[in-house]
CSV table of C-alpha atoms and ligand atoms in Angstrom, one decimal:
chain,number,residue,atom,x,y,z
A,1,MET,CA,64.9,-50.7,24.8
A,2,GLN,CA,66.5,-48.7,27.6
A,3,VAL,CA,66.9,-45.6,25.3
A,4,LEU,CA,63.3,-45.9,24.1
A,5,LYS,CA,62.0,-46.0,27.7
A,6,LYS,CA,64.0,-42.9,28.5
A,7,THR,CA,62.8,-41.0,25.5
A,8,LEU,CA,59.2,-42.0,26.3
A,9,MET,CA,59.6,-40.8,29.8
A,10,ILE,CA,61.1,-37.5,28.8
A,11,THR,CA,58.4,-36.9,26.2
A,12,THR,CA,55.7,-37.7,28.8
A,13,VAL,CA,57.3,-35.3,31.4
A,14,CYS,CA,57.6,-32.6,28.8
A,15,CYS,CA,54.0,-33.0,27.6
A,16,PHE,CA,52.8,-32.9,31.1
A,17,ALA,CA,54.9,-29.8,31.9
A,18,LEU,CA,53.7,-28.0,28.8
A,19,THR,CA,50.0,-28.7,29.5
A,20,ALA,CA,50.4,-27.5,33.1
A,21,CYS,CA,52.3,-24.4,31.9
A,22,LYS,CA,49.7,-23.7,29.2
A,23,LYS,CA,46.9,-24.2,31.7
A,24,SER,CA,48.5,-21.7,34.1
A,25,VAL,CA,49.0,-19.2,31.3
A,26,ILE,CA,45.3,-19.5,30.4
A,27,GLU,CA,44.3,-19.2,34.1
A,28,GLU,CA,46.5,-16.2,34.6
A,29,SER,CA,45.1,-14.4,31.6
A,30,ASN,CA,41.6,-15.3,32.6
A,31,ARG,CA,41.9,-13.1,35.7
A,32,LEU,CA,40.6,-9.5,35.7
A,33,ALA,CA,43.6,-8.1,37.5
A,34,ASN,CA,46.1,-9.5,35.0
A,35,ALA,CA,44.0,-8.5,32.0
A,36,PHE,CA,43.7,-4.9,33.3
A,37,ALA,CA,47.3,-4.7,34.7
A,38,ASP,CA,48.6,-2.1,32.2
A,39,LYS,CA,45.3,-0.1,32.2
A,40,PHE,CA,44.3,0.6,35.8
A,41,LEU,CA,43.8,-1.1,39.1
A,42,ILE,CA,40.7,-3.2,39.4
A,43,GLY,CA,39.4,-3.5,42.9
A,44,THR,CA,36.5,-4.7,45.1
A,45,ALA,CA,35.0,-3.6,48.4
A,46,MET,CA,35.5,-6.1,51.2
A,47,ASN,CA,32.7,-6.8,53.7
A,48,SER,CA,33.1,-8.1,57.3
A,49,LEU,CA,32.7,-11.8,56.5
A,50,GLN,CA,35.6,-11.5,54.0
A,51,ILE,CA,37.7,-9.5,56.4
A,52,PHE,CA,37.2,-12.0,59.2
A,53,ASP,CA,37.9,-14.9,56.8
A,54,LEU,CA,34.4,-16.3,57.2
A,55,ASP,CA,33.8,-16.3,53.5
A,56,THR,CA,36.8,-18.1,52.0
A,57,LEU,CA,35.2,-18.5,48.6
A,58,GLY,CA,34.8,-14.8,48.5
A,59,THR,CA,38.3,-14.1,49.6
A,60,ASP,CA,39.6,-16.6,47.0
A,61,ILE,CA,38.0,-14.5,44.3
A,62,ILE,CA,39.5,-11.3,45.7
A,63,LYS,CA,43.0,-12.8,45.8
A,64,LYS,CA,42.7,-14.2,42.2
A,65,GLN,CA,40.7,-11.5,40.4
A,66,PHE,CA,41.4,-8.2,42.0
A,67,ASN,CA,44.5,-6.1,42.9
A,68,ALA,CA,42.9,-3.4,45.0
A,69,ILE,CA,40.6,-3.4,48.0
A,70,VAL,CA,38.4,-0.9,50.0
A,71,PRO,CA,36.5,-1.6,53.2
A,72,GLU,CA,32.7,-1.6,52.6
A,73,ASN,CA,32.0,-0.4,56.2
A,74,CYS,CA,34.5,-1.0,58.9
A,75,MET,CA,36.5,2.2,58.5
A,76,LYS,CA,33.5,4.5,58.7
A,77,SER,CA,33.7,6.8,61.7
A,78,MET,CA,30.8,5.3,63.6
A,79,TYR,CA,32.6,2.0,63.6
A,80,LEU,CA,36.1,3.3,64.2
A,81,GLN,CA,35.2,5.8,67.0
A,82,PRO,CA,31.7,5.0,68.3
A,83,GLU,CA,32.5,7.0,71.5
A,84,GLU,CA,34.7,9.9,71.8
A,85,GLY,CA,38.3,8.8,72.2
A,86,LYS,CA,37.4,5.0,72.1
A,87,PHE,CA,38.7,3.6,68.9
A,88,PHE,CA,38.0,0.1,67.6
A,89,PHE,CA,40.6,-1.0,65.1
A,90,ASP,CA,40.2,-4.8,65.1
A,91,GLU,CA,38.4,-5.2,61.8
A,92,ALA,CA,40.4,-2.4,60.1
A,93,ASP,CA,43.7,-3.9,61.2
A,94,LYS,CA,42.6,-7.3,59.7
A,95,TYR,CA,41.5,-5.6,56.5
A,96,VAL,CA,44.9,-3.9,56.1
A,97,ALA,CA,46.8,-7.1,57.0
A,98,PHE,CA,44.8,-9.0,54.3
A,99,GLY,CA,45.8,-6.4,51.7
A,100,GLU,CA,49.4,-6.5,52.6
A,101,ALA,CA,49.5,-10.3,52.7
A,102,ASN,CA,48.1,-10.5,49.2
A,103,ASN,CA,49.9,-7.5,47.8
A,104,LEU,CA,46.8,-5.5,47.0
A,105,TRP,CA,46.5,-1.7,46.7
A,106,ILE,CA,44.8,-0.7,50.0
A,107,THR,CA,42.3,2.2,50.1
A,108,GLY,CA,40.8,3.7,53.3
A,109,HIS,CA,37.1,4.7,53.1
A,110,CYS,CA,36.2,7.2,54.5
A,111,LEU,CA,37.4,10.0,56.9
A,112,VAL,CA,34.7,12.7,56.7
A,113,TRP,CA,31.2,11.7,55.8
A,114,HIS,CA,27.8,12.9,57.1
A,115,SER,CA,26.4,9.3,57.0
A,116,GLN,CA,27.5,6.5,59.3
A,117,ALA,CA,29.1,9.0,61.6
A,118,PRO,CA,28.6,8.7,65.4
A,119,ARG,CA,26.1,11.2,66.9
A,120,TRP,CA,28.5,12.4,69.6
A,121,LEU,CA,30.8,13.8,66.9
A,122,PHE,CA,28.6,16.9,66.4
A,123,ALA,CA,26.9,17.2,69.8
A,124,ASP,CA,27.8,18.6,73.2
A,125,GLU,CA,26.7,17.0,76.5
A,126,ASN,CA,23.3,18.6,76.2
A,127,GLY,CA,22.8,17.4,72.7
A,128,ASN,CA,23.3,20.8,71.1
A,129,ASP,CA,25.7,21.4,68.2
A,130,VAL,CA,29.3,21.8,69.3
A,131,SER,CA,31.3,24.9,68.5
A,132,ARG,CA,33.3,25.3,65.3
A,133,GLU,CA,36.5,24.9,67.2
A,134,THR,CA,35.4,21.7,68.9
A,135,LEU,CA,34.3,20.1,65.7
A,136,ILE,CA,37.5,21.0,63.9
A,137,GLU,CA,39.4,19.5,66.9
A,138,ARG,CA,37.4,16.3,66.8
A,139,MET,CA,37.8,16.0,63.1
A,140,ARG,CA,41.5,16.6,63.4
A,141,ASN,CA,41.8,14.0,66.1
A,142,HIS,CA,39.8,11.4,64.2
A,143,ILE,CA,41.8,11.9,61.0
A,144,THR,CA,45.2,12.0,62.6
A,145,THR,CA,44.6,8.9,64.8
A,146,VAL,CA,43.2,6.8,61.9
A,147,VAL,CA,45.6,7.9,59.1
A,148,SER,CA,48.7,7.7,61.2
A,149,ARG,CA,47.9,4.2,62.4
A,150,TYR,CA,48.1,3.0,58.8
A,151,LYS,CA,50.8,5.4,57.6
A,152,GLY,CA,52.7,4.0,54.7
A,153,ARG,CA,50.3,1.0,54.5
A,154,ILE,CA,47.0,2.5,53.3
A,155,LYS,CA,47.9,4.0,50.0
A,156,GLY,CA,45.0,6.3,49.4
A,157,TRP,CA,42.1,7.8,51.4
A,158,ASP,CA,38.6,8.9,50.6
A,159,VAL,CA,39.1,12.0,52.6
A,160,VAL,CA,35.7,13.6,52.1
A,161,ASN,CA,32.6,11.7,50.9
A,162,GLU,CA,29.5,13.2,49.4
A,163,ALA,CA,29.7,16.9,50.3
A,164,ILE,CA,27.9,18.2,47.2
A,165,MET,CA,24.2,17.9,46.3
A,166,ASP,CA,22.8,17.0,42.8
A,167,ASP,CA,22.2,20.7,42.0
A,168,GLY,CA,25.8,21.6,42.8
A,169,SER,CA,25.1,23.3,46.1
A,170,TRP,CA,26.7,22.3,49.4
A,171,ARG,CA,25.2,19.5,51.3
A,172,GLN,CA,23.8,21.0,54.6
A,173,SER,CA,25.7,18.4,56.7
A,174,LYS,CA,26.8,19.1,60.2
A,175,PHE,CA,30.3,19.5,59.0
A,176,TYR,CA,29.2,22.2,56.6
A,177,GLN,CA,26.8,23.9,59.0
A,178,ILE,CA,29.2,24.0,61.9
A,179,ILE,CA,32.5,24.6,60.2
A,180,GLY,CA,31.6,26.1,56.9
A,181,GLU,CA,33.1,25.3,53.5
A,182,ASP,CA,36.5,25.2,54.9
A,183,PHE,CA,35.8,21.8,56.5
A,184,ILE,CA,37.0,20.2,53.2
A,185,ASN,CA,40.3,22.0,53.1
A,186,LEU,CA,40.9,21.2,56.7
A,187,ALA,CA,40.2,17.5,56.2
A,188,PHE,CA,42.6,17.3,53.3
A,189,GLN,CA,45.2,19.3,55.4
A,190,PHE,CA,44.9,17.0,58.4
A,191,ALA,CA,45.1,13.8,56.3
A,192,HIS,CA,48.2,15.0,54.5
A,193,GLU,CA,49.9,16.0,57.7
A,194,ALA,CA,49.3,12.5,59.1
A,195,ASP,CA,50.7,10.7,56.1
A,196,PRO,CA,52.4,12.9,53.5
A,197,ASP,CA,52.8,10.0,51.1
A,198,ALA,CA,49.2,8.9,51.0
A,199,GLU,CA,47.0,9.7,48.0
A,200,LEU,CA,44.0,11.8,48.9
A,201,TYR,CA,40.6,11.7,47.2
A,202,TYR,CA,37.3,13.4,47.0
A,203,ASN,CA,34.5,10.9,46.5
A,204,ASP,CA,30.8,11.3,45.5
A,205,TYR,CA,27.8,9.7,43.8
A,206,SER,CA,25.7,10.9,40.8
A,207,THR,CA,28.8,12.7,39.5
A,208,ALA,CA,27.5,12.5,35.9
A,209,ILE,CA,24.8,15.1,36.7
A,210,GLU,CA,26.2,18.3,35.2
A,211,ALA,CA,25.4,20.6,38.0
A,212,LYS,CA,26.8,18.3,40.6
A,213,CYS,CA,29.9,17.7,38.5
A,214,GLN,CA,30.4,21.5,38.4
A,215,GLY,CA,30.0,21.7,42.2
A,216,ILE,CA,32.7,19.1,42.6
A,217,VAL,CA,35.0,20.8,40.1
A,218,ASN,CA,34.7,23.9,42.3
A,219,VAL,CA,35.6,22.0,45.4
A,220,VAL,CA,38.7,20.5,43.8
A,221,LYS,CA,39.7,23.9,42.5
A,222,SER,CA,39.4,25.4,46.0
A,223,ILE,CA,41.5,22.5,47.5
A,224,GLN,CA,44.2,23.1,44.8
A,225,ALA,CA,44.0,26.9,45.2
A,226,LYS,CA,45.0,26.4,48.9
A,227,GLY,CA,48.1,24.4,47.7
A,228,LEU,CA,46.7,21.3,49.4
A,229,ARG,CA,47.2,17.7,48.1
A,230,ILE,CA,44.4,16.1,46.1
A,231,ASP,CA,45.2,13.2,43.8
A,232,ALA,CA,41.9,12.0,42.4
A,233,VAL,CA,38.1,12.4,42.2
A,234,GLY,CA,36.2,9.2,42.9
A,235,MET,CA,33.1,8.7,40.8
A,236,GLN,CA,31.1,6.2,42.9
A,237,GLY,CA,29.3,4.6,39.9
A,238,HIS,CA,26.2,3.1,41.5
A,239,LEU,CA,24.6,2.7,38.1
A,240,ASN,CA,21.0,2.0,37.0
A,241,MET,CA,20.0,0.3,33.7
A,242,ASP,CA,18.8,3.6,32.3
A,243,SER,CA,20.9,6.2,34.0
A,244,PRO,CA,23.3,7.8,33.6
A,245,THR,CA,24.2,7.5,30.0
A,246,VAL,CA,27.8,6.6,29.0
A,247,GLU,CA,28.1,10.1,27.4
A,248,GLU,CA,27.0,11.9,30.6
A,249,PHE,CA,29.5,9.8,32.6
A,250,GLU,CA,32.3,10.6,30.1
A,251,LYS,CA,31.6,14.4,30.2
A,252,SER,CA,32.1,14.4,34.0
A,253,LEU,CA,35.1,12.1,33.8
A,254,LEU,CA,36.8,14.5,31.4
A,255,ALA,CA,35.9,17.6,33.5
A,256,PHE,CA,37.6,16.0,36.5
A,257,ALA,CA,40.6,14.9,34.5
A,258,ASP,CA,41.0,18.4,33.2
A,259,LEU,CA,41.7,19.6,36.7
A,260,GLY,CA,45.0,17.6,36.6
A,261,VAL,CA,43.8,14.9,39.0
A,262,LYS,CA,43.2,11.3,38.3
A,263,VAL,CA,39.7,9.8,38.1
A,264,MET,CA,38.7,6.6,39.8
A,265,VAL,CA,35.4,4.7,39.6
A,266,THR,CA,35.2,3.8,43.2
A,267,GLU,CA,31.9,1.9,43.9
A,268,LEU,CA,30.8,0.3,40.7
A,269,ASP,CA,27.6,-1.7,40.6
A,270,LEU,CA,24.7,-2.0,38.2
A,271,THR,CA,21.2,-2.7,39.5
A,272,VAL,CA,18.8,-4.5,37.3
A,273,LEU,CA,15.8,-3.9,39.5
A,274,PRO,CA,12.9,-1.4,38.8
A,275,GLY,CA,13.6,2.1,39.9
A,276,PHE,CA,11.3,5.0,40.8
A,277,ASN,CA,10.5,7.9,38.7
A,278,ASN,CA,12.9,10.5,39.9
A,279,PHE,CA,15.1,8.5,42.2
A,280,THR,CA,18.7,8.1,41.3
A,281,GLY,CA,21.9,8.4,43.2
A,282,ALA,CA,23.2,6.6,46.3
A,283,ASP,CA,21.9,8.4,49.3
A,284,VAL,CA,22.2,5.7,51.9
A,285,SER,CA,19.3,7.2,54.0
A,286,ALA,CA,16.8,6.6,51.2
A,287,ASN,CA,14.3,3.9,52.1
A,288,PHE,CA,11.2,2.8,50.2
A,289,ASP,CA,8.6,0.2,51.3
A,290,PHE,CA,9.0,-3.3,49.8
A,291,LYS,CA,6.4,-4.3,47.2
A,292,ALA,CA,6.5,-7.6,45.2
A,293,GLU,CA,6.4,-5.7,41.9
A,294,LEU,CA,9.7,-4.0,42.9
A,295,ASP,CA,11.3,-7.4,43.3
A,296,PRO,CA,10.6,-9.2,39.9
A,297,TYR,CA,13.7,-11.6,39.9
A,298,SER,CA,13.5,-13.1,43.3
A,299,ASP,CA,13.8,-16.6,41.7
A,300,SER,CA,16.2,-16.0,38.9
A,301,LEU,CA,17.3,-13.4,36.4
A,302,PRO,CA,15.8,-13.8,32.8
A,303,ASP,CA,18.6,-14.3,30.2
A,304,GLN,CA,17.4,-11.2,28.3
A,305,VAL,CA,17.9,-9.0,31.4
A,306,ALA,CA,21.3,-10.6,32.1
A,307,LEU,CA,22.4,-9.8,28.6
A,308,GLU,CA,21.2,-6.3,28.8
A,309,GLN,CA,23.2,-5.8,32.0
A,310,GLN,CA,26.2,-7.4,30.4
A,311,ASN,CA,26.0,-5.1,27.5
A,312,ARG,CA,25.8,-2.1,29.7
A,313,TYR,CA,28.7,-3.2,31.8
A,314,VAL,CA,30.7,-3.6,28.6
A,315,ASP,CA,29.7,-0.2,27.4
A,316,PHE,CA,31.0,1.4,30.6
A,317,PHE,CA,34.2,-0.6,30.5
A,318,LYS,CA,34.8,0.5,26.9
A,319,LEU,CA,34.6,4.1,28.2
A,320,PHE,CA,37.0,3.3,31.1
A,321,LEU,CA,39.4,1.6,28.8
A,322,LYS,CA,39.2,4.5,26.2
A,323,HIS,CA,40.3,6.8,29.0
A,324,HIS,CA,42.7,4.5,30.9
A,325,ASP,CA,45.4,7.2,30.9
A,326,LYS,CA,43.1,9.3,33.1
A,327,ILE,CA,41.8,6.5,35.3
A,328,SER,CA,43.8,5.0,38.1
A,329,ARG,CA,41.4,2.5,39.6
A,330,VAL,CA,38.0,0.9,38.9
A,331,THR,CA,36.5,-0.8,42.0
A,332,LEU,CA,33.4,-2.9,42.2
A,333,TRP,CA,31.2,-2.4,45.3
A,334,GLY,CA,31.4,-6.0,46.4
A,335,VAL,CA,32.4,-9.5,45.0
A,336,THR,CA,29.2,-11.6,44.4
A,337,ASP,CA,25.6,-10.6,43.8
A,338,ASN,CA,24.9,-11.9,47.3
A,339,ASP,CA,27.2,-9.3,48.8
A,340,SER,CA,25.7,-6.3,47.1
A,341,TRP,CA,24.2,-3.5,49.2
A,342,ARG,CA,21.7,-3.0,46.4
A,343,ASN,CA,19.8,-6.1,47.6
A,344,GLY,CA,18.8,-4.0,50.6
A,345,TRP,CA,18.9,-0.5,49.4
A,346,PRO,CA,16.8,1.6,48.7
A,347,VAL,CA,14.2,-1.1,49.2
A,348,PRO,CA,14.9,-3.7,51.8
A,349,GLY,CA,14.6,-7.4,51.0
A,350,ARG,CA,15.0,-7.5,47.2
A,351,THR,CA,17.1,-9.9,45.1
A,352,ASP,CA,19.5,-7.9,42.8
A,353,TYR,CA,22.2,-9.0,40.5
A,354,ALA,CA,24.4,-6.0,40.5
A,355,LEU,CA,28.0,-7.4,40.4
A,356,LEU,CA,30.4,-9.5,38.3
A,357,PHE,CA,30.2,-12.8,40.2
A,358,ASP,CA,27.0,-14.7,40.9
A,359,ARG,CA,25.7,-16.1,44.1
A,360,ASN,CA,27.5,-19.4,43.5
A,361,TYR,CA,30.8,-17.5,43.3
A,362,GLN,CA,31.1,-18.1,39.6
A,363,PRO,CA,32.2,-15.3,37.2
A,364,LYS,CA,29.3,-14.2,35.1
A,365,PRO,CA,29.9,-14.2,31.3
A,366,VAL,CA,30.6,-10.5,31.5
A,367,VAL,CA,33.9,-11.2,33.1
A,368,ALA,CA,35.3,-13.0,30.0
A,369,GLU,CA,33.9,-10.2,27.9
A,370,LEU,CA,35.7,-7.5,29.9
A,371,ILE,CA,38.9,-9.5,29.7
A,372,LYS,CA,38.5,-9.8,25.9
A,373,LEU,CA,37.9,-6.0,25.7
A,374,THR,CA,41.2,-5.2,27.4
A,375,LYS,CA,43.1,-6.5,24.3
A,376,GLN,CA,41.5,-3.8,22.1
A,377,TYR,CA,42.8,-0.8,24.0
B,1,XIL,C1,27.1,1.3,51.9
B,1,XIL,C2,27.4,-0.1,52.3
B,1,XIL,O1,27.5,-0.9,51.1
B,1,XIL,C3,26.2,-0.7,53.1
B,1,XIL,O2,26.6,-2.0,53.6
B,1,XIL,C4,25.9,0.3,54.3
B,1,XIL,O3,24.8,-0.2,55.0
B,1,XIL,C5,25.7,1.7,53.8
B,1,XIL,O4,26.8,2.1,53.1
B,1,XIL,N1,28.3,5.4,49.2
B,1,XIL,C6,29.4,5.1,49.9
B,1,XIL,C7,29.4,3.8,50.6
B,1,XIL,O5,30.3,5.9,49.9
B,1,XIL,O6,30.1,3.8,51.8
B,1,XIL,C8,28.0,3.2,50.8
B,1,XIL,O7,28.2,1.9,51.3
B,1,XIL,C9,27.2,3.2,49.5
B,1,XIL,C10,27.1,4.7,49.0
């Protein structure tokens, strides 16, 4: 009797342990970061609520599903240095601490960008443009202060964001107008001097447009010709349902990889909302009036549209997996549909469904599809 009891007990304990173990194996392999582990990093942008731990359901998803993070807003220059010499690092410090505590690859976004930059940066006390020397000095000071604060902790920086137009020409930003083409080389030089071990990236949208791709190729070549460090080109990846095509995206991806740098998809999202004839891209200053017909899914998303979106996500991830030797990271621009900037841009007040997790913090069916896909590559 005693022996029987003991055997029964051992069997029960073993069964229980086995079930628990099986369950955790299933759970582990159900996570994006684990599934993509030997392909590329898979990341998300973090917003302020998540960084300040006010959205714990969101941060739970980040910890479980992703292995890389980028700050959606808090490291842009207008937030870090709203007045000359007055730096505000509270949120950025918390962001970096979160990444370290959870063992995530931490990216900084972004050092030099014409948008979300404070006005004072380009102006003298009379509101006129500052001299070339002054702007170079201000740029140096901003980059040096920010990059050295997180030296060895932030692993890679979007050094310059969006310097090239869709036709391949230079964007007429204040950086370009005041300093000239060299502003890019200088920015990469200052960032490297502040943290020689950090990876340095050039980042832009609509990179699948051939002329723009060529313009970016020329920028990278000029950085390389100066002997400066550049590790990767970031293709933002704010996708629409009908543009760009996977083939167009692939062409640019290969053109960048041919330069001997890595490629990253840095701000992936896929809007399902109606677009406008000629409007593509991700110019944050674009703004169109709200109209009800531009917001067709404010109650819910029809199954058919959800499926079309899933298929398009899958098609793009097939491309990323096919070229996983060239891609170092794919980052979603937010966690749940509720977080996505596409609800408010380029038309305020719409309801979009652009990301991989729904408004109830549940993975959409596409997540399981992407995990399945990793086994084929
Ligand atoms: C967006 C943020 O998501 C919004 O919250 C903010 O209001 C505007 O900027 N390209 C970039 C990102 O490099 O920094 C932008 O992020 C989206 C386009």
